[in-house]
mmCIF file of C-alpha atoms in Angstrom:
data_model
loop_
_atom_site.group_PDB
_atom_site.id
_atom_site.type_symbol
_atom_site.label_atom_id
_atom_site.label_comp_id
_atom_site.label_asym_id
_atom_site.label_seq_id
_atom_site.Cartn_x
_atom_site.Cartn_y
_atom_site.Cartn_z
ATOM 1 C CA MET A 23 -0.469 0.259 0.350
ATOM 2 C CA PRO A 24 1.740 3.321 -1.083
ATOM 3 C CA HIS A 25 2.451 6.352 1.976
ATOM 4 C CA ASN A 26 1.345 9.252 1.333
ATOM 5 C CA ASP A 27 3.550 11.333 3.599
ATOM 6 C CA GLU A 28 3.058 15.249 2.235
ATOM 7 C CA GLN A 29 1.593 17.199 4.697
ATOM 8 C CA PRO A 30 -0.699 20.076 3.929
ATOM 9 C CA SER A 31 0.468 23.707 3.425
ATOM 10 C CA ALA A 32 1.449 26.268 5.227
ATOM 11 C CA ASN A 33 0.235 28.745 3.008
ATOM 12 C CA PRO A 34 -2.815 27.788 1.138
ATOM 13 C CA GLU A 35 -3.375 28.824 -2.460
ATOM 14 C CA LEU A 36 -3.923 32.345 -3.218
ATOM 15 C CA ARG A 37 -7.068 33.186 -4.079
ATOM 16 C CA ILE A 38 -8.266 35.994 -5.232
ATOM 17 C CA LEU A 39 -12.057 37.421 -4.959
ATOM 18 C CA ARG A 40 -13.998 40.075 -7.581
ATOM 19 C CA ARG A 41 -16.165 42.948 -6.106
ATOM 20 C CA ALA A 42 -18.688 41.474 -6.653
ATOM 21 C CA ASP A 43 -18.013 37.842 -5.472
ATOM 22 C CA VAL A 44 -16.655 39.642 -2.408
ATOM 23 C CA GLU A 45 -20.598 40.935 -2.078
ATOM 24 C CA GLU A 46 -21.748 38.523 -2.660
ATOM 25 C CA LYS A 47 -20.409 35.685 0.075
ATOM 26 C CA THR A 48 -21.353 39.067 2.541
ATOM 27 C CA GLY A 49 -24.349 40.445 1.548
ATOM 28 C CA LEU A 50 -22.659 43.448 1.768
ATOM 29 C CA LYS A 51 -23.006 46.484 -1.247
ATOM 30 C CA ARG A 52 -20.041 48.454 -2.713
ATOM 31 C CA THR A 53 -20.315 51.040 -0.514
ATOM 32 C CA PHE A 54 -20.645 49.808 2.442
ATOM 33 C CA ILE A 55 -17.491 47.012 1.461
ATOM 34 C CA TYR A 56 -15.291 50.502 1.238
ATOM 35 C CA LYS A 57 -16.735 51.948 4.281
ATOM 36 C CA LEU A 58 -15.367 49.696 6.866
ATOM 37 C CA MET A 59 -12.178 49.493 4.746
ATOM 38 C CA SER A 60 -11.968 53.455 5.762
ATOM 39 C CA GLU A 61 -12.585 52.435 8.964
ATOM 40 C CA GLY A 62 -10.472 49.632 9.128
ATOM 41 C CA LYS A 63 -12.525 46.638 9.372
ATOM 42 C CA PHE A 64 -13.036 44.961 6.483
ATOM 43 C CA PRO A 65 -9.652 43.162 3.807
ATOM 44 C CA ALA A 66 -8.287 45.405 2.181
ATOM 45 C CA SER A 67 -8.349 45.462 -0.948
ATOM 46 C CA LEU A 68 -5.436 44.525 -3.717
ATOM 47 C CA GLN A 69 -4.471 46.135 -6.545
ATOM 48 C CA LEU A 70 -4.234 43.983 -9.697
ATOM 49 C CA GLY A 71 -4.480 46.464 -12.436
ATOM 50 C CA ILE A 72 -4.822 50.290 -13.359
ATOM 51 C CA ARG A 73 -8.556 49.619 -12.476
ATOM 52 C CA ALA A 74 -9.475 46.608 -10.880
ATOM 53 C CA VAL A 75 -8.565 45.142 -7.045
ATOM 54 C CA GLY A 76 -9.279 41.450 -5.183
ATOM 55 C CA TRP A 77 -9.893 40.151 -1.821
ATOM 56 C CA ASP A 78 -7.738 37.498 -0.811
ATOM 57 C CA ALA A 79 -11.252 34.970 -0.076
ATOM 58 C CA ALA A 80 -9.278 33.149 3.211
ATOM 59 C CA GLU A 81 -9.497 37.524 4.519
ATOM 60 C CA ILE A 82 -13.312 37.157 3.494
ATOM 61 C CA ASP A 83 -13.425 33.925 4.403
ATOM 62 C CA GLN A 84 -12.425 34.743 8.538
ATOM 63 C CA TRP A 85 -14.038 38.039 8.651
ATOM 64 C CA THR A 86 -17.393 36.274 7.365
ATOM 65 C CA SER A 87 -17.028 33.932 10.537
ATOM 66 C CA GLU A 88 -15.192 36.463 12.877
ATOM 67 C CA HIS A 89 -18.532 39.022 12.203
ATOM 68 C CA LEU A 90 -20.784 35.772 12.534
ATOM 69 C CA ASN A 91 -19.726 34.833 15.779
ATOM 70 C CA ARG A 92 -19.428 38.318 17.161
ATOM 71 C CA ARG A 93 -23.462 37.981 16.134
ATOM 72 C CA GLN A 94 -24.265 35.365 18.778
#
């Protein structure tokens, strides 16, 4: 029987979400996302190009989990 010695990566692959994906995942609209970002209450966006931004999916998942836990 083959033995697999691979360990999970300490740095999972970075996955970028575009704004529409972030809006769908969080239920928040663009204006409120940027307001929270300016207040330091939402993960910062990453500049992908001149007019393109995205967010680290892991940071959005973590923010969503923390936000939901605060409501309980």
